[in-house]
Amino acid sequence: MEQKKQKQKLKRKRRNKISHNTAYKTKLYLTKTTILKTPAVKILKENRLGINLAGLKLPNPTMLASGILGYTKETFKNIADGGAGAIVTKSVGLKPRSGYANPTVTQTSCGLINAMGLPNPGIEEFAKEISEAKRVLNVPLIVSVYGFAAEEYATVAKKAVTAGADAVELNVSCPHVKETGSEIGQKPEILKEVVKNVKSAVQKPVFVKLSPNVTSIAETAEAAVNAGADAITAINTVKAMAIDTETAKPILSNKMGGLSGPAIKPIALRCVYEIYEKVKVPIIGCGGITNWRDAAEFLLAGASAVQIGTAIATKGPNMFKAITRGIDAYLKRKGFRSVNEIVGLSHKS
Ligand code: SIN
């Protein structure tokens, strides 16, 4: 009798255990499915840092700025492996250009001054690099384009897109090459003509990189947007120079160059802030970003993404991962579910 009771007790225990396990699993399953249906958690399951930039999908808001390591598929791949959310190439034109004689770069106490003179292999040659790079890259490739006339910008942009570029960024801001760059970007009517020509030549997003060397960068941005720009990159380098006290001569062979690095960050930030108040397209902040806090400042000022240049040249591609991790931790700490939630937040206070 006692033995029978023991057997029944054991059976009950086993049945309870099974039903408890089943219930537990079912509960877990239900919890999982319910969680997945909850928008808030869905975002957590997705990437908090992923953005849609004028139609381009970026895994995070960091990008390689034009001019830094931007010529070969190997360096593009290296940069993408370092964690960049997108890559902008060095500016390319219609014909090959050797650029200025050395010295083309000089270090100052607060950043780099460069005047390379837009050296590039020309779009015909570079097109091969674009198509090969597209085969190995898993992030968008944006080709920086310059020209000496509106039609030239359009021809180069079209060839870049045909080769596989996901977007083009118009360099209307190089501060020292004659008849291109800022000599175009500083004249709103010519700027508009360039943007319109490129827009009608390509079916991909057109970004316009602006110079801070103007009276009102917000008005320049407005002109570009009215002509069809899909996004604004702000800013290119600030016109600058350095003099060697021993030789009493300018250091750079071109005398004038463009200052990049920490010294220009507050200028770039002010530009992004002003542009955000004037235009509705996404802004890509660029200028002196060296850590996650700098990047977060640009996002709060109104940038949807940030480009990093000088810090990559001096500290290497792993900077992208470090900055992305820092932004992610910041979002988490502040309770934001997506990086988009902080874009332009400093305007709301
Ligand atoms: C250069 O090639 O000299 C720099 C280009 C630029 O500043 O846009």
Short mmCIF file of C-alpha atoms and ligand atoms in Angstrom, two decimals:
data_model
loop_
_atom_site.label_atom_id
_atom_site.label_comp_id
_atom_site.label_asym_id
_atom_site.label_seq_id
_atom_site.Cartn_x
_atom_site.Cartn_y
_atom_site.Cartn_z
CA MET A 1 0.00 0.00 0.00
CA GLU A 2 2.77 2.35 1.04
CA GLN A 3 4.70 1.35 -2.09
CA LYS A 4 1.67 2.17 -4.31
CA LYS A 5 1.38 5.61 -2.66
CA GLN A 6 5.06 6.28 -3.24
CA LYS A 7 4.72 5.30 -6.92
CA GLN A 8 1.73 7.64 -7.41
CA LYS A 9 3.57 10.50 -5.70
CA LEU A 10 6.54 10.00 -7.99
CA LYS A 11 4.29 9.92 -11.04
CA ARG A 12 2.58 13.15 -9.95
CA LYS A 13 5.91 14.82 -9.33
CA ARG A 14 7.17 13.81 -12.79
CA ARG A 15 3.94 15.01 -14.45
CA ASN A 16 4.16 18.34 -12.59
CA LYS A 17 7.75 18.72 -13.61
CA ILE A 18 6.92 18.08 -17.26
CA SER A 19 3.97 20.43 -17.24
CA HIS A 20 6.06 23.05 -15.46
CA ASN A 21 8.79 22.71 -18.10
CA THR A 22 6.25 22.83 -20.90
CA ALA A 23 4.57 25.83 -19.34
CA TYR A 24 7.90 27.49 -18.85
CA LYS A 25 8.87 26.87 -22.46
CA THR A 26 5.47 28.02 -23.70
CA LYS A 27 5.71 31.13 -21.56
CA LEU A 28 9.15 31.80 -22.90
CA TYR A 29 7.91 31.26 -26.42
CA LEU A 30 4.94 33.56 -25.84
CA THR A 31 7.20 36.13 -24.25
CA LYS A 32 9.55 35.97 -27.19
CA THR A 33 6.81 36.38 -29.77
CA THR A 34 5.14 39.11 -27.77
CA ILE A 35 8.44 40.89 -27.35
CA LEU A 36 9.11 40.72 -31.06
CA LYS A 37 5.74 42.28 -31.75
CA THR A 38 6.39 45.18 -29.38
CA PRO A 39 7.86 48.09 -31.41
CA ALA A 40 10.17 49.21 -28.61
CA VAL A 41 11.80 45.83 -28.26
CA LYS A 42 11.79 45.29 -31.99
CA ILE A 43 14.16 48.26 -32.23
CA LEU A 44 16.35 46.74 -29.53
CA LYS A 45 16.47 43.53 -31.55
CA GLU A 46 17.46 45.61 -34.56
CA ASN A 47 20.40 47.97 -34.76
CA ARG A 48 20.02 51.09 -32.61
CA LEU A 49 22.61 52.75 -34.81
CA GLY A 50 21.34 51.89 -38.29
CA ILE A 51 20.26 54.87 -40.40
CA ASN A 52 18.67 55.62 -43.74
CA LEU A 53 20.67 58.44 -45.30
CA ALA A 54 18.80 59.90 -48.29
CA GLY A 55 17.88 56.35 -49.30
CA LEU A 56 21.20 54.70 -48.41
CA LYS A 57 21.16 52.13 -45.61
CA LEU A 58 24.09 52.55 -43.22
CA PRO A 59 24.74 50.12 -40.34
CA ASN A 60 25.93 53.07 -38.24
CA PRO A 61 26.21 56.86 -38.73
CA THR A 62 30.00 57.04 -39.21
CA MET A 63 31.53 57.56 -42.65
CA LEU A 64 35.01 57.94 -44.07
CA ALA A 65 35.47 61.57 -45.19
CA SER A 66 36.68 62.24 -48.71
CA GLY A 67 40.40 62.61 -49.19
CA ILE A 68 41.54 60.10 -46.57
CA LEU A 69 42.80 56.72 -47.83
CA GLY A 70 40.21 56.95 -50.56
CA TYR A 71 41.65 55.48 -53.78
CA THR A 72 41.90 51.70 -53.78
CA LYS A 73 39.50 48.86 -53.10
CA GLU A 74 41.96 47.47 -50.54
CA THR A 75 41.87 50.64 -48.44
CA PHE A 76 38.07 50.88 -48.81
CA LYS A 77 37.79 47.32 -47.50
CA ASN A 78 40.17 48.09 -44.65
CA ILE A 79 38.05 51.10 -43.69
CA ALA A 80 34.80 49.09 -43.86
CA ASP A 81 36.40 46.37 -41.69
CA GLY A 82 37.33 49.14 -39.24
CA GLY A 83 33.60 49.75 -38.80
CA ALA A 84 32.74 52.66 -41.13
CA GLY A 85 29.05 52.83 -42.03
CA ALA A 86 29.88 54.23 -45.49
CA ILE A 87 32.89 55.32 -47.50
CA VAL A 88 33.51 58.51 -49.46
CA THR A 89 36.35 58.33 -51.99
CA LYS A 90 38.99 60.95 -52.72
CA SER A 91 37.65 63.46 -55.26
CA VAL A 92 37.86 62.32 -58.86
CA GLY A 93 37.65 64.42 -62.01
CA LEU A 94 37.28 63.89 -65.72
CA LYS A 95 41.00 63.66 -66.48
CA PRO A 96 43.99 62.37 -64.51
CA ARG A 97 45.67 65.05 -62.40
CA SER A 98 49.00 64.83 -60.63
CA GLY A 99 48.28 67.54 -58.06
CA TYR A 100 50.77 69.95 -56.48
CA ALA A 101 54.44 69.35 -55.78
CA ASN A 102 55.51 68.43 -52.23
CA PRO A 103 55.13 69.47 -49.46
CA THR A 104 51.39 68.94 -49.67
CA VAL A 105 50.62 68.34 -45.98
CA THR A 106 51.88 69.98 -42.80
CA GLN A 107 51.04 69.32 -39.17
CA THR A 108 50.16 72.22 -36.88
CA SER A 109 49.51 72.27 -33.14
CA CYS A 110 45.77 71.97 -33.78
CA GLY A 111 45.37 69.89 -36.96
CA LEU A 112 46.63 69.25 -40.47
CA ILE A 113 46.87 71.69 -43.35
CA ASN A 114 46.77 70.01 -46.73
CA ALA A 115 46.95 71.20 -50.30
CA MET A 116 47.33 68.18 -52.54
CA GLY A 117 45.77 69.80 -55.58
CA LEU A 118 43.11 67.13 -56.26
CA PRO A 119 45.48 64.42 -57.51
CA ASN A 120 43.50 61.53 -59.04
CA PRO A 121 43.69 58.98 -61.83
CA GLY A 122 40.66 60.37 -63.71
CA ILE A 123 37.23 58.78 -63.78
CA GLU A 124 37.95 56.29 -66.62
CA GLU A 125 40.68 54.61 -64.58
CA PHE A 126 38.91 55.07 -61.25
CA ALA A 127 35.71 53.46 -62.58
CA LYS A 128 37.49 50.06 -62.50
CA GLU A 129 38.37 50.59 -58.83
CA ILE A 130 34.74 51.52 -58.07
CA SER A 131 33.32 48.36 -59.65
CA GLU A 132 35.90 46.13 -57.98
CA ALA A 133 35.35 47.83 -54.62
CA LYS A 134 31.59 47.28 -54.92
CA ARG A 135 32.20 43.54 -55.13
CA VAL A 136 33.95 43.42 -51.75
CA LEU A 137 32.17 46.15 -49.78
CA ASN A 138 29.11 45.66 -47.60
CA VAL A 139 28.60 49.39 -46.91
CA PRO A 140 27.64 52.17 -49.36
CA LEU A 141 30.39 53.65 -51.55
CA ILE A 142 30.00 57.35 -52.28
CA VAL A 143 32.21 58.83 -54.98
CA SER A 144 33.43 62.40 -54.46
CA VAL A 145 33.34 64.31 -57.74
CA TYR A 146 34.82 67.62 -58.90
CA GLY A 147 34.82 69.42 -62.25
CA PHE A 148 35.65 72.72 -63.91
CA ALA A 149 32.13 73.20 -65.31
CA ALA A 150 28.62 71.96 -64.54
CA GLU A 151 28.67 69.50 -67.47
CA GLU A 152 31.98 68.09 -66.31
CA TYR A 153 30.61 67.38 -62.81
CA ALA A 154 27.63 65.65 -64.46
CA THR A 155 29.79 63.52 -66.79
CA VAL A 156 32.04 62.35 -63.96
CA ALA A 157 29.06 61.67 -61.66
CA LYS A 158 27.34 59.62 -64.37
CA LYS A 159 30.45 57.51 -65.00
CA ALA A 160 30.88 56.95 -61.26
CA VAL A 161 27.27 55.79 -60.88
CA THR A 162 27.52 53.57 -63.97
CA ALA A 163 30.58 51.94 -62.37
CA GLY A 164 28.54 51.20 -59.23
CA ALA A 165 28.70 54.23 -56.92
CA ASP A 166 25.77 54.24 -54.47
CA ALA A 167 25.78 58.06 -54.39
CA VAL A 168 27.97 60.98 -55.38
CA GLU A 169 29.26 63.81 -53.22
CA LEU A 170 29.98 67.02 -55.11
CA ASN A 171 33.18 68.74 -54.06
CA VAL A 172 32.22 72.39 -54.39
CA SER A 173 34.41 73.30 -51.43
CA CYS A 174 38.10 72.55 -52.00
CA PRO A 175 39.59 75.85 -50.77
CA HIS A 176 42.61 76.18 -53.06
CA VAL A 177 42.26 74.70 -56.57
CA LYS A 178 41.38 77.37 -59.12
CA GLU A 179 38.09 77.28 -61.06
CA THR A 180 36.62 74.37 -59.09
CA GLY A 181 35.75 73.52 -55.49
CA SER A 182 34.90 76.55 -53.38
CA GLU A 183 35.17 78.84 -56.42
CA ILE A 184 31.95 77.08 -57.48
CA GLY A 185 30.40 76.58 -54.06
CA GLN A 186 30.83 80.24 -53.14
CA LYS A 187 28.64 81.36 -56.08
CA PRO A 188 25.05 80.21 -55.51
CA GLU A 189 24.01 80.54 -59.18
CA ILE A 190 26.89 78.40 -60.45
CA LEU A 191 26.40 75.99 -57.56
CA LYS A 192 22.75 75.52 -58.54
CA GLU A 193 23.70 74.88 -62.15
CA VAL A 194 26.18 72.18 -61.08
CA VAL A 195 23.67 70.45 -58.80
CA LYS A 196 20.89 70.57 -61.42
CA ASN A 197 23.17 69.12 -64.11
CA VAL A 198 24.29 66.27 -61.87
CA LYS A 199 20.75 65.57 -60.68
CA SER A 200 19.52 65.17 -64.22
CA ALA A 201 22.48 62.89 -65.10
CA VAL A 202 22.19 60.35 -62.26
CA GLN A 203 19.46 58.38 -60.52
CA LYS A 204 21.36 58.05 -57.25
CA PRO A 205 21.48 60.40 -54.24
CA VAL A 206 23.52 63.56 -54.73
CA PHE A 207 25.30 64.95 -51.66
CA VAL A 208 26.84 68.43 -51.76
CA LYS A 209 29.92 69.14 -49.63
CA LEU A 210 30.07 72.78 -48.62
CA SER A 211 32.83 75.18 -47.70
CA PRO A 212 32.80 77.12 -44.42
CA ASN A 213 34.62 79.92 -46.26
CA VAL A 214 31.38 81.79 -47.11
CA THR A 215 29.29 84.52 -45.51
CA SER A 216 26.29 82.25 -44.84
CA ILE A 217 26.69 78.49 -45.16
CA ALA A 218 22.97 78.03 -44.42
CA GLU A 219 22.08 80.10 -47.49
CA THR A 220 24.56 78.15 -49.61
CA ALA A 221 22.97 74.92 -48.36
CA GLU A 222 19.52 76.27 -49.22
CA ALA A 223 20.67 77.05 -52.77
CA ALA A 224 22.01 73.49 -53.16
CA VAL A 225 18.80 71.97 -51.80
CA ASN A 226 16.62 74.14 -54.04
CA ALA A 227 18.62 72.80 -56.99
CA GLY A 228 17.91 69.20 -55.88
CA ALA A 229 20.65 68.18 -53.42
CA ASP A 230 19.59 65.07 -51.47
CA ALA A 231 21.94 65.75 -48.55
CA ILE A 232 24.45 68.35 -47.42
CA THR A 233 27.92 67.54 -46.11
CA ALA A 234 29.32 70.26 -43.85
CA ILE A 235 32.15 71.14 -43.83
CA ASN A 236 35.24 70.90 -46.03
CA THR A 237 38.51 72.32 -44.71
CA VAL A 238 39.07 75.92 -43.63
CA LYS A 239 41.47 77.91 -45.84
CA ALA A 240 44.75 78.20 -43.95
CA MET A 241 48.53 78.38 -44.17
CA ALA A 242 51.75 77.78 -42.25
CA ILE A 243 55.11 79.56 -42.53
CA ASP A 244 58.56 78.14 -41.84
CA THR A 245 60.34 80.66 -39.62
CA GLU A 246 63.82 79.43 -40.65
CA THR A 247 63.32 79.79 -44.40
CA ALA A 248 60.77 82.59 -43.97
CA LYS A 249 58.64 80.87 -46.63
CA PRO A 250 55.18 79.26 -46.71
CA ILE A 251 55.56 75.53 -45.92
CA LEU A 252 53.15 74.14 -48.51
CA SER A 253 54.20 74.32 -52.13
CA ASN A 254 50.79 75.82 -52.93
CA LYS A 255 51.21 78.26 -50.03
CA MET A 256 47.51 78.01 -49.08
CA GLY A 257 45.81 74.81 -48.00
CA GLY A 258 42.86 73.54 -45.98
CA LEU A 259 42.92 73.10 -42.18
CA SER A 260 41.29 69.97 -40.76
CA GLY A 261 41.25 68.35 -37.31
CA PRO A 262 40.15 69.43 -33.81
CA ALA A 263 40.65 73.18 -34.46
CA ILE A 264 37.77 73.27 -36.94
CA LYS A 265 35.27 71.21 -34.92
CA PRO A 266 33.50 74.17 -33.29
CA ILE A 267 33.25 75.89 -36.69
CA ALA A 268 31.84 72.76 -38.33
CA LEU A 269 29.39 72.27 -35.48
CA ARG A 270 28.11 75.85 -35.82
CA CYS A 271 27.69 75.30 -39.58
CA VAL A 272 25.66 72.11 -39.08
CA TYR A 273 23.49 73.85 -36.47
CA GLU A 274 22.77 76.76 -38.85
CA ILE A 275 22.09 74.51 -41.85
CA TYR A 276 19.68 72.36 -39.80
CA GLU A 277 17.55 75.45 -39.14
CA LYS A 278 17.36 76.23 -42.87
CA VAL A 279 16.96 72.97 -44.85
CA LYS A 280 15.02 69.73 -44.52
CA VAL A 281 17.40 67.25 -46.18
CA PRO A 282 19.83 65.15 -44.10
CA ILE A 283 23.09 66.80 -43.05
CA ILE A 284 26.37 64.95 -42.76
CA GLY A 285 28.62 66.59 -40.18
CA CYS A 286 32.34 66.69 -40.87
CA GLY A 287 35.24 68.50 -39.23
CA GLY A 288 37.55 67.54 -36.39
CA ILE A 289 35.65 64.57 -35.00
CA THR A 290 38.04 62.52 -32.90
CA ASN A 291 35.83 60.67 -30.41
CA TRP A 292 32.22 59.58 -29.78
CA ARG A 293 31.39 62.75 -27.85
CA ASP A 294 32.37 64.92 -30.83
CA ALA A 295 30.19 62.72 -33.04
CA ALA A 296 27.26 62.97 -30.61
CA GLU A 297 27.58 66.77 -30.59
CA PHE A 298 27.18 66.81 -34.38
CA LEU A 299 24.12 64.56 -34.18
CA LEU A 300 22.57 66.81 -31.54
CA ALA A 301 23.33 69.84 -33.75
CA GLY A 302 21.36 68.27 -36.59
CA ALA A 303 23.64 65.88 -38.46
CA SER A 304 22.15 62.50 -39.41
CA ALA A 305 25.62 61.05 -39.94
CA VAL A 306 29.22 62.10 -39.41
CA GLN A 307 32.31 61.90 -41.58
CA ILE A 308 35.70 61.31 -40.02
CA GLY A 309 38.95 62.15 -41.79
CA THR A 310 41.97 63.48 -39.95
CA ALA A 311 41.43 61.19 -36.93
CA ILE A 312 41.43 58.16 -39.25
CA ALA A 313 44.60 59.35 -40.94
CA THR A 314 46.35 59.80 -37.60
CA LYS A 315 44.83 57.02 -35.46
CA GLY A 316 43.74 54.35 -37.96
CA PRO A 317 40.44 52.81 -39.10
CA ASN A 318 39.51 51.23 -35.77
CA MET A 319 38.41 54.71 -34.70
CA PHE A 320 35.10 53.95 -36.42
CA LYS A 321 34.36 51.06 -34.06
CA ALA A 322 35.44 53.08 -31.02
CA ILE A 323 33.20 56.03 -31.99
CA THR A 324 30.24 53.79 -32.85
CA ARG A 325 30.54 51.92 -29.55
CA GLY A 326 30.66 55.23 -27.69
CA ILE A 327 27.53 56.56 -29.43
CA ASP A 328 25.72 53.29 -28.74
CA ALA A 329 26.59 53.41 -25.03
CA TYR A 330 25.45 57.05 -24.90
CA LEU A 331 22.09 56.22 -26.51
CA LYS A 332 21.61 53.32 -24.11
CA ARG A 333 22.56 55.39 -21.07
CA LYS A 334 20.16 58.17 -22.08
CA GLY A 335 17.33 55.75 -22.92
CA PHE A 336 17.12 56.41 -26.67
CA ARG A 337 15.95 53.57 -28.88
CA SER A 338 17.46 54.87 -32.11
CA VAL A 339 20.20 57.29 -33.10
CA ASN A 340 17.59 59.16 -35.15
CA GLU A 341 15.98 60.32 -31.92
CA ILE A 342 18.91 62.59 -31.08
CA VAL A 343 19.34 64.22 -34.49
CA GLY A 344 18.80 67.98 -33.99
CA LEU A 345 17.85 67.52 -30.33
CA SER A 346 19.84 70.59 -29.24
CA HIS A 347 17.42 72.80 -31.22
CA LYS A 348 14.49 71.69 -29.07
CA SER A 349 15.72 73.10 -25.79
C1 SIN B 1 43.18 68.39 -52.20
O1 SIN B 1 43.20 67.43 -52.99
O2 SIN B 1 44.06 69.26 -52.23
C2 SIN B 1 42.12 68.52 -51.17
C3 SIN B 1 40.77 68.48 -51.76
C4 SIN B 1 39.76 69.22 -50.95
O3 SIN B 1 40.10 69.96 -50.04
O4 SIN B 1 38.58 69.10 -51.24
#
